[in-house]
Amino acid sequence: SSELTQDPAVSVALGQTVRITCQGDSLRSYYASWYQQKPGQAPVLVIYGKNNRPSGIPDRFSGSSSGNTASLTITGAQAEDEADYYCNSRDSSGNSWVFGGGTKLTVL
Amino acid sequence: QVQLQESGPGLVKPSETLSLTCAVSGYSISSGYYWGWIRQPPGKGLEWIGSIYHSGSTYYNPSLKSRVTISVDTSKNQFSLKLSSVTAADTAVYYCARFSSGSYGEDYFDYWGQGTLVTVSS
């Protein structure tokens, strides 16, 4: 079982704001990174560290963290944001990495 | 532009060893970074398998550690995965990726290969 817990599915109306969360004890010590995966494609890094976006990622994607919860926020969700989203961080040992179970985002 | 490309057999028999290679272009492995393997069973989520530094130091998923070996060949600018004693549960798309491990656990996989499906079946 994953040490990082995500809601299996979340939906958002087009143009609205959605927050996808990732919970785990290790998040009190380590940052999470976030990945977007569309069907049949490799994952794409969208957020890492405190709140960093790789080049080419729209600024509607942002990250935050509080206590044992990391969050990915999409402000003004677009149809092309419909995808699976995964968080990743170290486990409680700090010497291994783990992915959350993933959240399927539906844009209505 | 950093590019990664997985290669290897698409079909492996149960109890045998799965072997994959990831060829890196656009960046010299010996210059730094970690390099990792991640897999995704059909219809399921991502699972980190392990990572290797250019110097050869490795980190493995504890649940797979007894069966996994990751190695690096800087002369060919590639790294490899071997997973022994495979079963049907090891059927998955296998991805290779560049991995950055920073201070305060600011870690991330920034470049990924396209993935290769490996099926374990007799």
mmCIF file of C-alpha atoms in Angstrom:
data_model
loop_
_atom_site.group_PDB
_atom_site.id
_atom_site.type_symbol
_atom_site.label_atom_id
_atom_site.label_comp_id
_atom_site.label_asym_id
_atom_site.label_seq_id
_atom_site.Cartn_x
_atom_site.Cartn_y
_atom_site.Cartn_z
ATOM 1 C CA SER A 1 0.000 0.000 0.000
ATOM 2 C CA SER A 2 1.120 3.541 -0.762
ATOM 3 C CA GLU A 3 2.395 5.799 2.036
ATOM 4 C CA LEU A 4 0.945 8.735 0.111
ATOM 5 C CA THR A 5 -2.847 8.922 -0.080
ATOM 6 C CA GLN A 6 -4.797 10.655 -2.837
ATOM 7 C CA ASP A 7 -8.513 10.860 -3.550
ATOM 8 C CA PRO A 8 -9.237 8.496 -6.457
ATOM 9 C CA ALA A 9 -11.333 10.982 -8.394
ATOM 10 C CA VAL A 10 -12.102 14.687 -8.418
ATOM 11 C CA SER A 11 -14.215 16.763 -10.779
ATOM 12 C CA VAL A 12 -14.255 20.470 -11.589
ATOM 13 C CA ALA A 13 -16.373 22.707 -13.778
ATOM 14 C CA LEU A 14 -14.601 24.296 -16.708
ATOM 15 C CA GLY A 15 -12.882 27.500 -15.612
ATOM 16 C CA GLN A 16 -13.221 26.801 -11.903
ATOM 17 C CA THR A 17 -10.534 26.057 -9.331
ATOM 18 C CA VAL A 18 -9.707 22.570 -8.093
ATOM 19 C CA ARG A 19 -7.369 21.308 -5.403
ATOM 20 C CA ILE A 20 -5.887 17.807 -5.511
ATOM 21 C CA THR A 21 -4.414 16.610 -2.249
ATOM 22 C CA CYS A 22 -1.755 14.120 -1.196
ATOM 23 C CA GLN A 23 -1.442 12.996 2.431
ATOM 24 C CA GLY A 24 1.410 11.249 4.172
ATOM 25 C CA ASP A 25 3.551 11.555 7.273
ATOM 26 C CA SER A 26 6.742 11.983 5.222
ATOM 27 C CA LEU A 27 5.303 15.207 3.779
ATOM 28 C CA ARG A 28 6.021 16.882 7.110
ATOM 29 C CA SER A 29 9.722 16.586 6.187
ATOM 30 C CA TYR A 30 9.900 16.390 2.401
ATOM 31 C CA TYR A 31 8.326 18.206 -0.520
ATOM 32 C CA ALA A 32 6.068 16.456 -3.008
ATOM 33 C CA SER A 33 6.385 16.578 -6.763
ATOM 34 C CA TRP A 34 3.318 16.344 -9.003
ATOM 35 C CA TYR A 35 2.851 14.620 -12.348
ATOM 36 C CA GLN A 36 0.118 14.833 -14.970
ATOM 37 C CA GLN A 37 -0.541 11.738 -17.054
ATOM 38 C CA LYS A 38 -2.898 11.581 -20.011
ATOM 39 C CA PRO A 39 -4.031 8.247 -21.510
ATOM 40 C CA GLY A 40 -1.286 6.435 -23.379
ATOM 41 C CA GLN A 41 1.343 9.028 -22.480
ATOM 42 C CA ALA A 42 4.262 9.244 -20.085
ATOM 43 C CA PRO A 43 3.814 11.340 -16.950
ATOM 44 C CA VAL A 44 4.788 15.011 -17.113
ATOM 45 C CA LEU A 45 6.234 16.943 -14.182
ATOM 46 C CA VAL A 46 4.001 19.929 -13.342
ATOM 47 C CA ILE A 47 5.098 21.037 -9.859
ATOM 48 C CA TYR A 48 8.124 20.363 -7.658
ATOM 49 C CA GLY A 49 9.608 21.681 -4.458
ATOM 50 C CA LYS A 50 7.928 24.480 -2.539
ATOM 51 C CA ASN A 51 6.032 25.688 -5.628
ATOM 52 C CA ASN A 52 8.128 25.417 -8.781
ATOM 53 C CA ARG A 53 6.860 24.917 -12.312
ATOM 54 C CA PRO A 54 9.058 23.483 -15.069
ATOM 55 C CA SER A 55 9.347 25.481 -18.236
ATOM 56 C CA GLY A 56 6.222 25.148 -20.348
ATOM 57 C CA ILE A 57 3.811 24.397 -17.517
ATOM 58 C CA PRO A 58 0.987 26.984 -17.373
ATOM 59 C CA ASP A 59 0.896 29.242 -14.340
ATOM 60 C CA ARG A 60 -2.601 28.036 -13.488
ATOM 61 C CA PHE A 61 -0.816 25.088 -11.830
ATOM 62 C CA SER A 62 0.493 25.758 -8.329
ATOM 63 C CA GLY A 63 1.596 23.757 -5.313
ATOM 64 C CA SER A 64 1.448 24.164 -1.568
ATOM 65 C CA SER A 65 1.992 22.167 1.578
ATOM 66 C CA SER A 66 0.728 22.202 5.148
ATOM 67 C CA GLY A 67 1.505 19.630 7.796
ATOM 68 C CA ASN A 68 1.151 16.161 6.309
ATOM 69 C CA THR A 69 -0.702 17.355 3.208
ATOM 70 C CA ALA A 70 0.622 18.546 -0.135
ATOM 71 C CA SER A 71 -1.765 20.141 -2.608
ATOM 72 C CA LEU A 72 -1.841 20.775 -6.329
ATOM 73 C CA THR A 73 -4.168 23.612 -7.301
ATOM 74 C CA ILE A 74 -5.407 24.319 -10.806
ATOM 75 C CA THR A 75 -6.861 27.820 -11.013
ATOM 76 C CA GLY A 76 -9.214 28.097 -13.973
ATOM 77 C CA ALA A 77 -9.226 24.459 -15.081
ATOM 78 C CA GLN A 78 -9.180 23.831 -18.815
ATOM 79 C CA ALA A 79 -10.483 20.868 -20.766
ATOM 80 C CA GLU A 80 -6.904 19.810 -21.515
ATOM 81 C CA ASP A 81 -6.224 19.469 -17.780
ATOM 82 C CA GLU A 82 -8.391 16.353 -17.634
ATOM 83 C CA ALA A 83 -5.884 13.659 -16.696
ATOM 84 C CA ASP A 84 -4.547 11.498 -13.884
ATOM 85 C CA TYR A 85 -2.410 13.315 -11.341
ATOM 86 C CA TYR A 86 0.191 11.630 -9.132
ATOM 87 C CA CYS A 87 2.181 12.957 -6.202
ATOM 88 C CA ASN A 88 5.634 11.608 -5.333
ATOM 89 C CA SER A 89 7.874 12.051 -2.333
ATOM 90 C CA ARG A 90 10.200 10.156 -0.053
ATOM 91 C CA ASP A 91 8.812 7.571 2.306
ATOM 92 C CA SER A 92 9.155 7.769 6.075
ATOM 93 C CA SER A 93 12.690 6.303 5.930
ATOM 94 C CA GLY A 94 13.865 9.088 3.642
ATOM 95 C CA ASN A 95 15.799 6.601 1.504
ATOM 96 C CA SER A 96 13.027 5.435 -0.759
ATOM 97 C CA TRP A 97 10.487 7.180 -2.933
ATOM 98 C CA VAL A 98 6.791 6.478 -3.334
ATOM 99 C CA PHE A 99 3.963 7.620 -5.578
ATOM 100 C CA GLY A 100 0.469 8.340 -4.401
ATOM 101 C CA GLY A 101 -2.299 6.196 -5.828
ATOM 102 C CA GLY A 102 -3.296 8.899 -8.287
ATOM 103 C CA THR A 103 -6.313 11.180 -8.750
ATOM 104 C CA LYS A 104 -8.416 11.132 -11.893
ATOM 105 C CA LEU A 105 -9.464 14.696 -12.677
ATOM 106 C CA THR A 106 -12.588 15.214 -14.750
ATOM 107 C CA VAL A 107 -13.298 18.655 -16.200
ATOM 108 C CA LEU A 108 -17.042 19.098 -16.622
ATOM 109 C CA GLN B 1 16.888 18.631 -25.060
ATOM 110 C CA VAL B 2 17.236 15.596 -22.809
ATOM 111 C CA GLN B 3 15.688 12.454 -24.264
ATOM 112 C CA LEU B 4 15.376 8.966 -22.841
ATOM 113 C CA GLN B 5 14.462 5.794 -24.734
ATOM 114 C CA GLU B 6 13.701 2.417 -23.196
ATOM 115 C CA SER B 7 14.498 -0.795 -25.045
ATOM 116 C CA GLY B 8 14.245 -4.500 -24.350
ATOM 117 C CA PRO B 9 12.068 -7.575 -24.835
ATOM 118 C CA GLY B 10 8.330 -7.008 -24.746
ATOM 119 C CA LEU B 11 7.624 -10.547 -23.568
ATOM 120 C CA VAL B 12 9.314 -12.381 -20.709
ATOM 121 C CA LYS B 13 8.519 -15.833 -19.387
ATOM 122 C CA PRO B 14 7.592 -16.384 -15.726
ATOM 123 C CA SER B 15 10.573 -17.012 -13.430
ATOM 124 C CA GLU B 16 12.980 -15.439 -15.919
ATOM 125 C CA THR B 17 14.781 -12.096 -15.694
ATOM 126 C CA LEU B 18 13.395 -8.908 -17.213
ATOM 127 C CA SER B 19 16.135 -6.727 -18.716
ATOM 128 C CA LEU B 20 15.657 -3.185 -19.997
ATOM 129 C CA THR B 21 18.025 -0.447 -21.084
ATOM 130 C CA CYS B 22 17.484 3.298 -21.147
ATOM 131 C CA ALA B 23 19.535 5.260 -23.656
ATOM 132 C CA VAL B 24 20.040 8.924 -22.774
ATOM 133 C CA SER B 25 20.683 11.650 -25.341
ATOM 134 C CA GLY B 26 21.138 15.384 -24.932
ATOM 135 C CA TYR B 27 22.836 15.016 -21.551
ATOM 136 C CA SER B 28 25.872 13.129 -20.287
ATOM 137 C CA ILE B 29 24.976 10.747 -17.450
ATOM 138 C CA SER B 30 28.452 11.242 -15.976
ATOM 139 C CA SER B 31 27.687 14.955 -15.483
ATOM 140 C CA GLY B 32 25.347 14.230 -12.601
ATOM 141 C CA TYR B 33 21.753 13.558 -11.575
ATOM 142 C CA TYR B 34 20.151 10.312 -10.569
ATOM 143 C CA TRP B 35 18.493 8.059 -13.134
ATOM 144 C CA GLY B 36 15.459 6.000 -12.275
ATOM 145 C CA TRP B 37 12.979 3.344 -13.269
ATOM 146 C CA ILE B 38 9.231 3.548 -12.668
ATOM 147 C CA ARG B 39 6.558 1.082 -13.746
ATOM 148 C CA GLN B 40 2.792 1.132 -14.236
ATOM 149 C CA PRO B 41 0.688 -2.045 -14.435
ATOM 150 C CA PRO B 42 -2.152 -1.794 -16.954
ATOM 151 C CA GLY B 43 -4.927 0.406 -15.576
ATOM 152 C CA LYS B 44 -3.072 1.055 -12.319
ATOM 153 C CA GLY B 45 -0.862 3.693 -10.729
ATOM 154 C CA LEU B 46 2.840 4.460 -10.841
ATOM 155 C CA GLU B 47 5.384 2.501 -8.794
ATOM 156 C CA TRP B 48 8.966 3.660 -8.204
ATOM 157 C CA ILE B 49 11.393 0.783 -8.771
ATOM 158 C CA GLY B 50 14.744 2.371 -8.021
ATOM 159 C CA SER B 51 17.304 5.023 -8.871
ATOM 160 C CA ILE B 52 21.042 5.150 -9.541
ATOM 161 C CA TYR B 53 23.535 8.004 -9.327
ATOM 162 C CA HIS B 54 26.103 8.435 -12.085
ATOM 163 C CA SER B 55 28.741 7.179 -9.664
ATOM 164 C CA GLY B 56 26.821 3.943 -9.225
ATOM 165 C CA SER B 57 25.191 4.372 -5.824
ATOM 166 C CA THR B 58 21.669 2.982 -5.810
ATOM 167 C CA TYR B 59 18.341 3.206 -4.032
ATOM 168 C CA TYR B 60 15.722 0.489 -4.459
ATOM 169 C CA ASN B 61 12.050 0.079 -3.598
ATOM 170 C CA PRO B 62 12.093 -2.098 -0.464
ATOM 171 C CA SER B 63 9.319 -4.287 -1.858
ATOM 172 C CA LEU B 64 11.399 -5.120 -4.955
ATOM 173 C CA LYS B 65 14.921 -4.839 -3.578
ATOM 174 C CA SER B 66 15.638 -8.579 -3.483
ATOM 175 C CA ARG B 67 14.922 -8.901 -7.221
ATOM 176 C CA VAL B 68 16.160 -5.595 -8.669
ATOM 177 C CA THR B 69 19.524 -4.504 -10.014
ATOM 178 C CA ILE B 70 20.071 -1.109 -11.639
ATOM 179 C CA SER B 71 23.395 -0.339 -13.279
ATOM 180 C CA VAL B 72 24.884 2.512 -15.278
ATOM 181 C CA ASP B 73 27.238 2.497 -18.271
ATOM 182 C CA THR B 74 28.625 6.003 -18.664
ATOM 183 C CA SER B 75 30.644 5.021 -21.742
ATOM 184 C CA LYS B 76 27.407 4.235 -23.600
ATOM 185 C CA ASN B 77 25.422 6.952 -21.795
ATOM 186 C CA GLN B 78 22.796 4.471 -20.691
ATOM 187 C CA PHE B 79 21.508 2.720 -17.606
ATOM 188 C CA SER B 80 19.798 -0.618 -17.168
ATOM 189 C CA LEU B 81 17.235 -2.502 -15.118
ATOM 190 C CA LYS B 82 17.210 -6.188 -14.278
ATOM 191 C CA LEU B 83 14.251 -7.717 -12.428
ATOM 192 C CA SER B 84 14.595 -11.391 -11.599
ATOM 193 C CA SER B 85 12.056 -14.162 -10.973
ATOM 194 C CA VAL B 86 9.256 -12.284 -12.698
ATOM 195 C CA THR B 87 5.589 -13.213 -12.434
ATOM 196 C CA ALA B 88 2.442 -11.943 -14.128
ATOM 197 C CA ALA B 89 2.302 -9.219 -11.461
ATOM 198 C CA ASP B 90 5.394 -7.663 -13.054
ATOM 199 C CA THR B 91 3.510 -7.013 -16.301
ATOM 200 C CA ALA B 92 3.614 -3.245 -16.727
ATOM 201 C CA VAL B 93 4.728 -0.283 -18.768
ATOM 202 C CA TYR B 94 8.273 0.458 -17.632
ATOM 203 C CA TYR B 95 9.510 4.055 -17.745
ATOM 204 C CA CYS B 96 12.996 5.414 -17.294
ATOM 205 C CA ALA B 97 13.454 8.975 -16.075
ATOM 206 C CA ARG B 98 16.021 11.528 -14.959
ATOM 207 C CA PHE B 99 15.755 12.194 -11.246
ATOM 208 C CA SER B 100 16.890 15.232 -9.326
ATOM 209 C CA SER B 101 17.376 14.892 -5.586
ATOM 210 C CA GLY B 102 17.799 18.217 -3.867
ATOM 211 C CA SER B 103 18.060 19.678 -0.418
ATOM 212 C CA TYR B 104 15.045 19.507 1.885
ATOM 213 C CA GLY B 105 13.715 16.626 -0.176
ATOM 214 C CA GLU B 106 13.106 18.755 -3.255
ATOM 215 C CA ASP B 107 13.094 15.700 -5.512
ATOM 216 C CA TYR B 108 11.549 15.248 -8.933
ATOM 217 C CA PHE B 109 11.571 13.266 -12.173
ATOM 218 C CA ASP B 110 11.896 15.867 -14.906
ATOM 219 C CA TYR B 111 12.515 13.910 -18.107
ATOM 220 C CA TRP B 112 10.782 10.623 -18.924
ATOM 221 C CA GLY B 113 11.055 8.034 -21.642
ATOM 222 C CA GLN B 114 7.940 7.095 -23.581
ATOM 223 C CA GLY B 115 7.667 3.791 -21.737
ATOM 224 C CA THR B 116 7.800 0.204 -22.906
ATOM 225 C CA LEU B 117 5.237 -2.512 -22.185
ATOM 226 C CA VAL B 118 6.655 -5.710 -20.783
ATOM 227 C CA THR B 119 4.313 -8.679 -20.551
ATOM 228 C CA VAL B 120 5.148 -11.674 -18.389
ATOM 229 C CA SER B 121 3.571 -14.769 -19.902
ATOM 230 C CA SER B 122 4.515 -18.239 -20.985
#
